[in-house]
mmCIF file of C-alpha atoms in Angstrom:
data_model
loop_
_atom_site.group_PDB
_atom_site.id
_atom_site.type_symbol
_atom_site.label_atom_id
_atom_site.label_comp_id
_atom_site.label_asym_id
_atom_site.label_seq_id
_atom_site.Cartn_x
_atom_site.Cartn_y
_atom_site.Cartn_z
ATOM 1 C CA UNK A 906 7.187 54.449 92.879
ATOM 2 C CA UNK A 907 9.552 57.448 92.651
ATOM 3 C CA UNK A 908 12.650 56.562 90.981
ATOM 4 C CA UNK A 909 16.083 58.849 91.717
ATOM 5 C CA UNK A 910 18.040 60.504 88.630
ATOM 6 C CA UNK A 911 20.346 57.527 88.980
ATOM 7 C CA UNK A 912 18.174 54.970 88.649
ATOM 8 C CA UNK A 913 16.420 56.422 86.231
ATOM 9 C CA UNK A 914 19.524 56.936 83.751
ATOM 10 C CA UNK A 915 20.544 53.482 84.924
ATOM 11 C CA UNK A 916 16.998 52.035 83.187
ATOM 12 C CA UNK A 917 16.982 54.689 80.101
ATOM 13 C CA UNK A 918 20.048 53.199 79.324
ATOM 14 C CA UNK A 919 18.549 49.320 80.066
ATOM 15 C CA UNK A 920 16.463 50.558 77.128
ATOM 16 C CA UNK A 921 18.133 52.265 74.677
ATOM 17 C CA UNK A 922 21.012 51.621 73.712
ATOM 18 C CA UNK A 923 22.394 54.702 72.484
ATOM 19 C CA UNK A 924 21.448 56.346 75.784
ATOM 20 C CA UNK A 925 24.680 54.801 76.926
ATOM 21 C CA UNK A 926 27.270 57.802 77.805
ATOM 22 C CA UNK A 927 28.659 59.322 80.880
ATOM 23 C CA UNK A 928 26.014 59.565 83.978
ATOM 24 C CA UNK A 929 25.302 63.460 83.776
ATOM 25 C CA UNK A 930 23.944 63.284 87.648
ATOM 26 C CA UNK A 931 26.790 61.716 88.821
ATOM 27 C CA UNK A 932 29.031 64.492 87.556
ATOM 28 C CA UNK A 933 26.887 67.940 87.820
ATOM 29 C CA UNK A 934 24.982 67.524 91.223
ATOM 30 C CA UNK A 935 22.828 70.534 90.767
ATOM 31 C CA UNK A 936 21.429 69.985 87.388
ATOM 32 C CA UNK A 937 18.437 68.960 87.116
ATOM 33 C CA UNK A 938 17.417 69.726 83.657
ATOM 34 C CA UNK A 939 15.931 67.254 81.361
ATOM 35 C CA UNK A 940 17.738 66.637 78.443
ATOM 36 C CA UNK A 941 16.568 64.620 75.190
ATOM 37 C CA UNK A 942 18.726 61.907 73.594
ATOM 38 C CA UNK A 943 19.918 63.631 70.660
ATOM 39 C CA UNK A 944 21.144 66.727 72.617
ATOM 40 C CA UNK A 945 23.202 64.519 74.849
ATOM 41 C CA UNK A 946 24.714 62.421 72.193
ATOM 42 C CA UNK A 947 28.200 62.704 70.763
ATOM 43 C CA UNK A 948 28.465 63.345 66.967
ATOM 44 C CA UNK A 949 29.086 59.236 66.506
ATOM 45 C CA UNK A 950 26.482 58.378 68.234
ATOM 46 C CA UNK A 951 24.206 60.952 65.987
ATOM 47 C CA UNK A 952 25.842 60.038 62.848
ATOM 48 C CA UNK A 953 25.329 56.229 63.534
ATOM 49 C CA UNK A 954 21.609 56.785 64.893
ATOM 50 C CA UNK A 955 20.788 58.926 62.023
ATOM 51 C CA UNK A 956 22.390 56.346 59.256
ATOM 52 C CA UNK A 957 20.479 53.124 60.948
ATOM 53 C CA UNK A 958 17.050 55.529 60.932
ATOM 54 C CA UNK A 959 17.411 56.175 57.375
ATOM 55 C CA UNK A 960 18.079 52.540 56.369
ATOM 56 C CA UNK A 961 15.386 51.558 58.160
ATOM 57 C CA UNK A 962 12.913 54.076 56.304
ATOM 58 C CA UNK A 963 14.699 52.773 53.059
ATOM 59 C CA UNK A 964 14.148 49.335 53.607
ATOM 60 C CA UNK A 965 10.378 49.882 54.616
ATOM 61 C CA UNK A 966 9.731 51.963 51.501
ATOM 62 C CA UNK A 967 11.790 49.733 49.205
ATOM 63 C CA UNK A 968 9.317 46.907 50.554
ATOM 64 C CA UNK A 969 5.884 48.731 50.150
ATOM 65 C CA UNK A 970 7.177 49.314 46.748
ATOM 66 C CA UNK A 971 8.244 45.516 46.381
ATOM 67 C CA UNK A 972 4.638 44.747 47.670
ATOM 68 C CA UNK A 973 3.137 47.463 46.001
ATOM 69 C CA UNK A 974 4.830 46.320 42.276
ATOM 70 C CA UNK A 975 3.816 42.825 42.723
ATOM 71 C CA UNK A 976 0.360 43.237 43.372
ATOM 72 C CA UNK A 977 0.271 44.958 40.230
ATOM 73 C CA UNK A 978 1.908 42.368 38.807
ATOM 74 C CA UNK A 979 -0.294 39.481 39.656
ATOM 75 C CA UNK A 980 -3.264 41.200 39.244
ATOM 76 C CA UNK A 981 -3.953 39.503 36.165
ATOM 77 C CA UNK A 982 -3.814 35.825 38.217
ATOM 78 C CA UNK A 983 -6.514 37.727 39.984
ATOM 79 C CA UNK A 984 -8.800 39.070 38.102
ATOM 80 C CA UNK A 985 -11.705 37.197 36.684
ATOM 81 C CA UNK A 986 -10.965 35.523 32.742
ATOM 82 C CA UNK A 987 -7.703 36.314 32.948
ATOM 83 C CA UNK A 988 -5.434 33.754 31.401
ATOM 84 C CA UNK A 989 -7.897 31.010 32.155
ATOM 85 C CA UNK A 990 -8.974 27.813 30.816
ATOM 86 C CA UNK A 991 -11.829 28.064 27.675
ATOM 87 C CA UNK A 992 -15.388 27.369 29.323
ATOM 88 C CA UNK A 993 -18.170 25.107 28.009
ATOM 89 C CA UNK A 994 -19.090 26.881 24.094
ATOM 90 C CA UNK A 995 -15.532 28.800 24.031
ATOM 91 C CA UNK A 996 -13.200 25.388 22.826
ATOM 92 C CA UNK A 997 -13.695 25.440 19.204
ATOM 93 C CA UNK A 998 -13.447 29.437 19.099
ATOM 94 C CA UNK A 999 -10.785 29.390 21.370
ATOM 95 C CA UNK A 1000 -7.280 28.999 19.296
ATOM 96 C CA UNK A 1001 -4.108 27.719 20.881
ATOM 97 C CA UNK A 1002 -0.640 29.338 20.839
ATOM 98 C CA UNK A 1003 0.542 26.652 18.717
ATOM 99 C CA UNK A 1004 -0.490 25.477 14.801
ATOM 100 C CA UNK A 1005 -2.679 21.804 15.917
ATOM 101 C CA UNK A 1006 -2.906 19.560 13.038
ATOM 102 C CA UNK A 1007 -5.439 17.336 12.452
ATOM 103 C CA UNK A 1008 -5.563 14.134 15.267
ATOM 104 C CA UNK A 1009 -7.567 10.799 15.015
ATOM 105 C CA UNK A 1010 -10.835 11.406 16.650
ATOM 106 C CA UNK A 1011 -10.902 10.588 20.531
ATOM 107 C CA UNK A 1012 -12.851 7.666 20.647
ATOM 108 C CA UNK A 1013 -11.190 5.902 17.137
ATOM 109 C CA UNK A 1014 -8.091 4.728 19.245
ATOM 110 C CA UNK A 1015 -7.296 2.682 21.730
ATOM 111 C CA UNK A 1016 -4.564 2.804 24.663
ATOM 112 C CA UNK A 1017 -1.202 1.115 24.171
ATOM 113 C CA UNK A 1018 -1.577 -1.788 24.968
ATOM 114 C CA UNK A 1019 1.788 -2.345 26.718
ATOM 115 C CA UNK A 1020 0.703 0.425 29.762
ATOM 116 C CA UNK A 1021 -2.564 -1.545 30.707
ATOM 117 C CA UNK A 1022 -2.768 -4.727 33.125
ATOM 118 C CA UNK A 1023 -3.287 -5.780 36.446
ATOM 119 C CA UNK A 1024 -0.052 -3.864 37.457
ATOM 120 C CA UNK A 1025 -1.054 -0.774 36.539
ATOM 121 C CA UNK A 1026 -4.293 0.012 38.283
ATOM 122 C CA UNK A 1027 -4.418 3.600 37.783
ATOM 123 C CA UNK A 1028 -3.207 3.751 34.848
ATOM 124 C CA UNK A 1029 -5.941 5.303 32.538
ATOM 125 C CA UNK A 1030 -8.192 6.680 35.159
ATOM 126 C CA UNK A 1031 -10.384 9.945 34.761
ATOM 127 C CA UNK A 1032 -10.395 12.826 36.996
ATOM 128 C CA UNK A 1033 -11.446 16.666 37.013
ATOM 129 C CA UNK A 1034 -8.725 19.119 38.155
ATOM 130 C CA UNK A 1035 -9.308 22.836 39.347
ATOM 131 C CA UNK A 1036 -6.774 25.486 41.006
ATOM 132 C CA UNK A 1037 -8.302 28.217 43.733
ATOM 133 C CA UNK A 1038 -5.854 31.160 43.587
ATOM 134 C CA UNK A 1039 -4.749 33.688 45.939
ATOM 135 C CA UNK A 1040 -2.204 36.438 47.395
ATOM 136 C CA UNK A 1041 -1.376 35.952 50.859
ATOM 137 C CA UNK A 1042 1.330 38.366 52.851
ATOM 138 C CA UNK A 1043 4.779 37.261 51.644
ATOM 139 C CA UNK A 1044 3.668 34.861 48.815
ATOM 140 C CA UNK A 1045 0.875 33.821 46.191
ATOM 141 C CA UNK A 1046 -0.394 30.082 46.780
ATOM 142 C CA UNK A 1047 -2.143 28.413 44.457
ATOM 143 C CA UNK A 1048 -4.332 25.618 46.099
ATOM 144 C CA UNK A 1049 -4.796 22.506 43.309
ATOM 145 C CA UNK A 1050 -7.608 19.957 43.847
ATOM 146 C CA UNK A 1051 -9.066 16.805 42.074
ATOM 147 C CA UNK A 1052 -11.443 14.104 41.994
ATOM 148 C CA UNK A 1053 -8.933 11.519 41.085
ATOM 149 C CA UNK A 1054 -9.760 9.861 44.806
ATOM 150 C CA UNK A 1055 -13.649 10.254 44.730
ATOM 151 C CA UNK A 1056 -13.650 9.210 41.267
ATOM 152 C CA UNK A 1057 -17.102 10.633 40.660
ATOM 153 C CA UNK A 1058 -16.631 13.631 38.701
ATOM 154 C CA UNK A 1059 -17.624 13.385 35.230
ATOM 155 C CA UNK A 1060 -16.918 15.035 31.847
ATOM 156 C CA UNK A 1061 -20.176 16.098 31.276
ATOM 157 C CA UNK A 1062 -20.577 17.340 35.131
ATOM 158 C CA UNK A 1063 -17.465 19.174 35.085
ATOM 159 C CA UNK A 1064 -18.120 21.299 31.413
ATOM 160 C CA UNK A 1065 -21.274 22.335 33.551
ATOM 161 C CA UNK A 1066 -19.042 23.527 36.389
ATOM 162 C CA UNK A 1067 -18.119 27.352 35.995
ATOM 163 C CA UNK A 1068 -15.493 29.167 38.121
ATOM 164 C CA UNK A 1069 -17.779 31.818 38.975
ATOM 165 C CA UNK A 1070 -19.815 29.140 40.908
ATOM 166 C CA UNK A 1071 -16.708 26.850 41.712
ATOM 167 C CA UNK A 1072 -15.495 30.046 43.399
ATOM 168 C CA UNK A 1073 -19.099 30.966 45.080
ATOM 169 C CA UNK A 1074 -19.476 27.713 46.991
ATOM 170 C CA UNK A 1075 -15.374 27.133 48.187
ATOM 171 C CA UNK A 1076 -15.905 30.993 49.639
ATOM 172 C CA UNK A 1077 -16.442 30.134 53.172
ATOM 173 C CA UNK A 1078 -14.119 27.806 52.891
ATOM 174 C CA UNK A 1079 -11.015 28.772 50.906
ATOM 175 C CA UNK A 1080 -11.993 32.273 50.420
ATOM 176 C CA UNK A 1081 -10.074 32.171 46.822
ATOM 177 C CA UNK A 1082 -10.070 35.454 44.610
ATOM 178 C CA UNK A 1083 -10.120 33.321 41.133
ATOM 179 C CA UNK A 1084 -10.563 29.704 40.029
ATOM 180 C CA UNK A 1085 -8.891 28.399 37.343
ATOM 181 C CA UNK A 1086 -10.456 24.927 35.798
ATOM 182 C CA UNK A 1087 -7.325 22.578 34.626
ATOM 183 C CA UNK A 1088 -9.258 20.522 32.840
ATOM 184 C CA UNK A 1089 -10.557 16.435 32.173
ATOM 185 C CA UNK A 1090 -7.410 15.009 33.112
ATOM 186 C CA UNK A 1091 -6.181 10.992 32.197
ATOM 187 C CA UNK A 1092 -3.617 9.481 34.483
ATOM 188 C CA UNK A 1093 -0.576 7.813 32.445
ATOM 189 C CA UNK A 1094 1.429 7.156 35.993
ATOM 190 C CA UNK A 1095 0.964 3.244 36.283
ATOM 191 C CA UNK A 1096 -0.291 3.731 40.178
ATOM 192 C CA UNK A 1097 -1.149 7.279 41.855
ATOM 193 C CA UNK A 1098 -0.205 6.271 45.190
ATOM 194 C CA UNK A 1099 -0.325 10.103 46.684
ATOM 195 C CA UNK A 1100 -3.066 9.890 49.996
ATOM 196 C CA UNK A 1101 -5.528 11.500 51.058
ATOM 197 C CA UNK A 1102 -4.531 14.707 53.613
ATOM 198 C CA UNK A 1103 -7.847 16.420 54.237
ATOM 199 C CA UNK A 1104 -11.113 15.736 53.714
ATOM 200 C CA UNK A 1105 -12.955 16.135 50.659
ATOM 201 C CA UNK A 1106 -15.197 18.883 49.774
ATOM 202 C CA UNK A 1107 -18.333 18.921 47.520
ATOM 203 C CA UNK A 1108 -18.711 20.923 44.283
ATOM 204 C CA UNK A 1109 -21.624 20.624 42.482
ATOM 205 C CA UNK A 1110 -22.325 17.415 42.590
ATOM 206 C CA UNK A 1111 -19.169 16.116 42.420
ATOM 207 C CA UNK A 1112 -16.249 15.615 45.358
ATOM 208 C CA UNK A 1113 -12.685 16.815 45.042
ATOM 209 C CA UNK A 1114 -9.698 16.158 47.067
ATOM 210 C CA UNK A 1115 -6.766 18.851 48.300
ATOM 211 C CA UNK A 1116 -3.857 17.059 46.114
ATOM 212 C CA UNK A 1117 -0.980 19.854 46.349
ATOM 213 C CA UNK A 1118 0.075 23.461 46.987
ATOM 214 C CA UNK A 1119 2.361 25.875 44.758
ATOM 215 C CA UNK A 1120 4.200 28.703 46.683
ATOM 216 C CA UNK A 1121 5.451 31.349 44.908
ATOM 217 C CA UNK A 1122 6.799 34.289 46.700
ATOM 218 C CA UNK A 1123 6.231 37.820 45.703
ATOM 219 C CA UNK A 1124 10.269 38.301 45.099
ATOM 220 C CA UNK A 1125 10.346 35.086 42.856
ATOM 221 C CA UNK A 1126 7.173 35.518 41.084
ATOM 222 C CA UNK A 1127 8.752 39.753 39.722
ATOM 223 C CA UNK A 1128 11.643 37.829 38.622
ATOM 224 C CA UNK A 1129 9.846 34.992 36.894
ATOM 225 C CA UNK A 1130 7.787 38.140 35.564
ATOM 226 C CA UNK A 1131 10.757 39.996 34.182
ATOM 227 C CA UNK A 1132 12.784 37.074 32.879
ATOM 228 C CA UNK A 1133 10.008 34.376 31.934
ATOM 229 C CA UNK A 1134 8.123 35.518 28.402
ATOM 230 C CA UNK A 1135 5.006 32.864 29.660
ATOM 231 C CA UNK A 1136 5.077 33.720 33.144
ATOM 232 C CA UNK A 1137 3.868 36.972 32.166
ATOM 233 C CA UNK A 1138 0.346 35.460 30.805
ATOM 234 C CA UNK A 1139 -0.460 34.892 34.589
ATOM 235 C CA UNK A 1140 0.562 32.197 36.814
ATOM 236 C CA UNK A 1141 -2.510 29.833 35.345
ATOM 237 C CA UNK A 1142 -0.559 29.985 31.899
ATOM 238 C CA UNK A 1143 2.703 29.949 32.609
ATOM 239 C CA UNK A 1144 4.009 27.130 30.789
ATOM 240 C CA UNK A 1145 7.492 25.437 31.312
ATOM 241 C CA UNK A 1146 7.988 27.014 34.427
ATOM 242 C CA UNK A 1147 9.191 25.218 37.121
ATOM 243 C CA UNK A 1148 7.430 26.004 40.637
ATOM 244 C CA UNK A 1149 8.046 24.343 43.759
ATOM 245 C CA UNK A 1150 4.933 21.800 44.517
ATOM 246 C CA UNK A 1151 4.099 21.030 48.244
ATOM 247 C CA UNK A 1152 2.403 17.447 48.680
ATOM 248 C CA UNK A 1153 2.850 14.015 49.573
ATOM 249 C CA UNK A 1154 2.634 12.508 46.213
ATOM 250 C CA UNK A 1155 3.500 9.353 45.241
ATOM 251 C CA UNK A 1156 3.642 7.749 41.690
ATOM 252 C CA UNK A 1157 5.137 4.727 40.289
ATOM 253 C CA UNK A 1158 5.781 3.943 36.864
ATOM 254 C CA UNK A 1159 6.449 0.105 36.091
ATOM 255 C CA UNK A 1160 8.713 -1.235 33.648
ATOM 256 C CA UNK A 1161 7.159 -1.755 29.855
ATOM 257 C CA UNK A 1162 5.084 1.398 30.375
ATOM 258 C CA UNK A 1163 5.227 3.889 28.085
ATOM 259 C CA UNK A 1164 6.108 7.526 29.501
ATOM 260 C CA UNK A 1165 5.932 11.147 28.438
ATOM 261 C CA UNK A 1166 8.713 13.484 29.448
ATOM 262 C CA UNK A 1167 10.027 16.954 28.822
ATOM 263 C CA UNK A 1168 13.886 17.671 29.356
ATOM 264 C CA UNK A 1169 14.874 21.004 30.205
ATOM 265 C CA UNK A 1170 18.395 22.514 29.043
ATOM 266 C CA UNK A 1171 19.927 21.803 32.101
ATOM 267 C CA UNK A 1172 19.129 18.168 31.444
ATOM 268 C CA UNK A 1173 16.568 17.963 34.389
ATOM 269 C CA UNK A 1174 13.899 15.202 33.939
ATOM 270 C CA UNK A 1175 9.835 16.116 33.798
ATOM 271 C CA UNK A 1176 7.558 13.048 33.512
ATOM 272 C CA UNK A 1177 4.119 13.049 32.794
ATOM 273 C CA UNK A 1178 1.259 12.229 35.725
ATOM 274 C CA UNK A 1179 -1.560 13.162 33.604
ATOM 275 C CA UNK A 1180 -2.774 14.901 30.379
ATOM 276 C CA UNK A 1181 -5.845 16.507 29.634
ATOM 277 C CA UNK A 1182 -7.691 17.191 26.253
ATOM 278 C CA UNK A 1183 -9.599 20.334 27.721
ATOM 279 C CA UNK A 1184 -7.170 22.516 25.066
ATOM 280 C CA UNK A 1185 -6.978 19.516 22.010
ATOM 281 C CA UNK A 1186 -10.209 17.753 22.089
ATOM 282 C CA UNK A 1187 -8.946 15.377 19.653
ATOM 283 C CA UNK A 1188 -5.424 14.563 22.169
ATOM 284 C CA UNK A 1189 -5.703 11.058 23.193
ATOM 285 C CA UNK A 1190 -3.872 7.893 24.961
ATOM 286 C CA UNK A 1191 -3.348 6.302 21.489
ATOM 287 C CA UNK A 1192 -1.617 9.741 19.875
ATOM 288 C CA UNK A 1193 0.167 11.433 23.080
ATOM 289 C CA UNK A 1194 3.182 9.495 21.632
ATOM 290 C CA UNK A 1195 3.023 13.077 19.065
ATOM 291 C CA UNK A 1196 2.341 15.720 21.050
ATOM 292 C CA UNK A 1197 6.102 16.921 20.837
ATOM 293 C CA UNK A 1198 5.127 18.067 17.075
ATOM 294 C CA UNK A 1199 2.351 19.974 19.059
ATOM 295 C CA UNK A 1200 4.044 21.762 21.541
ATOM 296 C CA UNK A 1201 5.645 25.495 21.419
ATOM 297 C CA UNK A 1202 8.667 24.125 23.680
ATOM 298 C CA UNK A 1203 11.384 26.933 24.414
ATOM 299 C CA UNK A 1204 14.631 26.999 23.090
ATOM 300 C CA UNK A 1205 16.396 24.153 24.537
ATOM 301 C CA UNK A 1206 13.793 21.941 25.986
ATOM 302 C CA UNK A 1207 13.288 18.939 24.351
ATOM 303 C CA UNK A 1208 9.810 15.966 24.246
ATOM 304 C CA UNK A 1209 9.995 12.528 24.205
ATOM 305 C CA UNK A 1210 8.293 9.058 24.662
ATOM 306 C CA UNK A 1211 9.835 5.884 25.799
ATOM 307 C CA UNK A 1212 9.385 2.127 27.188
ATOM 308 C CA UNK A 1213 10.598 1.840 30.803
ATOM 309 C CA UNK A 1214 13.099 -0.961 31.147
ATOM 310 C CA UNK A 1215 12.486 -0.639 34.927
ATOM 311 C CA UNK A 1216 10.338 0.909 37.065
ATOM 312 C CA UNK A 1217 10.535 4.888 38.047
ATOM 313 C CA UNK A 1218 8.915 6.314 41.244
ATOM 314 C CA UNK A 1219 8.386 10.322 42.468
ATOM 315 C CA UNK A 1220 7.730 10.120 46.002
ATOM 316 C CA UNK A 1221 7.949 13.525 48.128
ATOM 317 C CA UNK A 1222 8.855 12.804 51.440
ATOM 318 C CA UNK A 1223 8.655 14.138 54.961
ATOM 319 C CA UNK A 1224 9.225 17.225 56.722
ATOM 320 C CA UNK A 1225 8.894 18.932 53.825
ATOM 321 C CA UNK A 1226 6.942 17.395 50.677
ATOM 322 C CA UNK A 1227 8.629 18.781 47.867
ATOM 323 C CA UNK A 1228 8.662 18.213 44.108
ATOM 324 C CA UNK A 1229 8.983 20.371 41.260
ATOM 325 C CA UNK A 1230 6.128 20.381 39.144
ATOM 326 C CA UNK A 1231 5.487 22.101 35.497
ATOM 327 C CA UNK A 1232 3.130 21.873 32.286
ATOM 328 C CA UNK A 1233 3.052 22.263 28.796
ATOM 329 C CA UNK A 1234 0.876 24.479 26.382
ATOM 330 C CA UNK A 1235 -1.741 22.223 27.019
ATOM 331 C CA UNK A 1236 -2.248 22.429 30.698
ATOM 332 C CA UNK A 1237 -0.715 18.108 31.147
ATOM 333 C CA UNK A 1238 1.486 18.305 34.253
ATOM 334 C CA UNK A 1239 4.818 16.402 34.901
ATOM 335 C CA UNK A 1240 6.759 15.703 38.031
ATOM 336 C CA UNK A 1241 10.204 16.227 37.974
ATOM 337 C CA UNK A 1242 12.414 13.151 38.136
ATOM 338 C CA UNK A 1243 15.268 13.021 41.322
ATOM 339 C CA UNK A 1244 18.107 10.766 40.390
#
């Protein structure tokens, strides 16, 4: 089809809107020159084309750049060792940020007794924790899972579990760039109601769960960098850090149970779901009462340990799952409390 000059200004300017100025066939009849847009343009519409052009090249470099700095950035998360968790032979030579005095041995004490009983069933339970990292187009994710569910992962399986092979057999299916192992983790939450969302998978010999997801985007994470001393060790390591947690869980904590919590400045409430001795061998049930005299908190933030007078539940909801989640120096997470 062979379109006239008018109807073909008609659908340039249909298209573009700066094409939009007086008809130049409908005035001069006998010219039939082509013109470009900039030659037919007014000075405005120059001026106004040129300044959106060169905010739109700023704005794309400025974001390559964004991109470009935070890859650098978390390129420790990345690479391999890197702010990880000490391997099987590497715990005794491996020293802690903070001075650990001497604890009873592990198996010397017993629970308190006040947090064990028919109604709390999970209370005490054993699971194996590891993290699959990595960097997808706006944000990093950090993918946690455990065997709290399957319930057959043990200590001894798990120290021969290394995150070179953890990471070889979840590669078809995760395709992470680094595993970080959390640890041997004890549940202190009197029942871990949080379901099951996907199947589980099989590592080693041992079956773990999908139990959460940690978004951090690539704007947040340069400002955690820049302002947050710890965040700088690498995501894995970056203690007292609140990130946003993405997961169904659900935990109740009856009255006469004994909890662990960590209170930031602002006053905002963290309570324990589980500790792990993978960083303090010698950490235990019967002494977690002291681990405030262990920790390196920041200025401001504050430990303690207290009897419930009535019962306390963290329950992310629907659409969107969310709870803010942290840990200490010794890799134990804590959920934060909503009034």
């Amino acid at each position: 089809m062979v379109y006239g000059k008018n109807e073909a200004y008609s659908w340039a300017c249909s298209i573009n809107p700066f094409f939009k100025i007086p008809n130049p066939f409908s005035k001069i009849k006998l010219d039939y020159s082509l013109k470009s847009d900039q030659s037919i343009m007014n000075p405005d519409q120059r001026y106004r084309y040129l300044k959106y052009s060169l905010k739109q090249g700023i704005s794309s470099i400025f974001g390559v750049s964004l991109l470009s700095f935070g890859a650098l950035l978390f390129a420790q998360d990345i690479a391999p060792g890197a702010a990880s968790t000490p391997q099987i032979g590497q715990r005794d030579s491996q020293k802690s940020s903070v001075s650990v005095p001497a604890l009873a041995p592990i198996a010397s004490t017993s629970a308190p007794t006040e947090t064990m009983g028919k109604y709390n069933p999970s209370y005490g339970s054993r699971f194996c924790m590891f993290a699959a990292l990595r960097p997808r187009l706006t944000y990093y994710e950090v993918s946690i899972f455990s065997s709290f569910r399957s319930g057959d992962c043990s200590e001894v399986e798990y120290d021969r579990l290394s995150e070179a092979s953890i990471l070889a057999q979840l590669k078809t299916l995760l395709d992470p760039q680094r595993i970080v192992k959390l640890g041997f983790h004890t549940n202190v939450a009197s029942e871990n109601l949080t379901p099951r969302v996907l199947p589980f998978i099989s590592v080693g010999s041992s079956r773990f769960d999908y139990v959460a997801t940690i978004n951090v985007n690539y704007i947040d994470y340069i400002y955690k960098f820049i302002t947050n001393e710890r965040f700088r060790l690498g995501i894995a390591r970056a203690s007292y850090t609140p990130m946003g947690n993405t997961a169904p869980i659900h935990y109740i904590y009856n009255p006469g149970s004994t909890v662990y919590e960590l209170i930031s400045p602002s006053g905002g409430v963290y309570i324990m779901s589980s500790f792990t001795n993978y960083y303090n061998p010698k950490l235990t049930l019967a002494n977690l009462r002291d681990l405030g005299t262990l920790l390196n908190l920041p200025p401001g933030w504050k430990f303690r340990s207290r009897v419930l007078d009535k019962q306390v539940k963290i329950h992310a909801t629907a659409p969107y799952y969310h709870a803010e989640v942290i840990y200490d120096d010794f890799q134990n997470f804590y959920v934060e409390v909503v009034p």
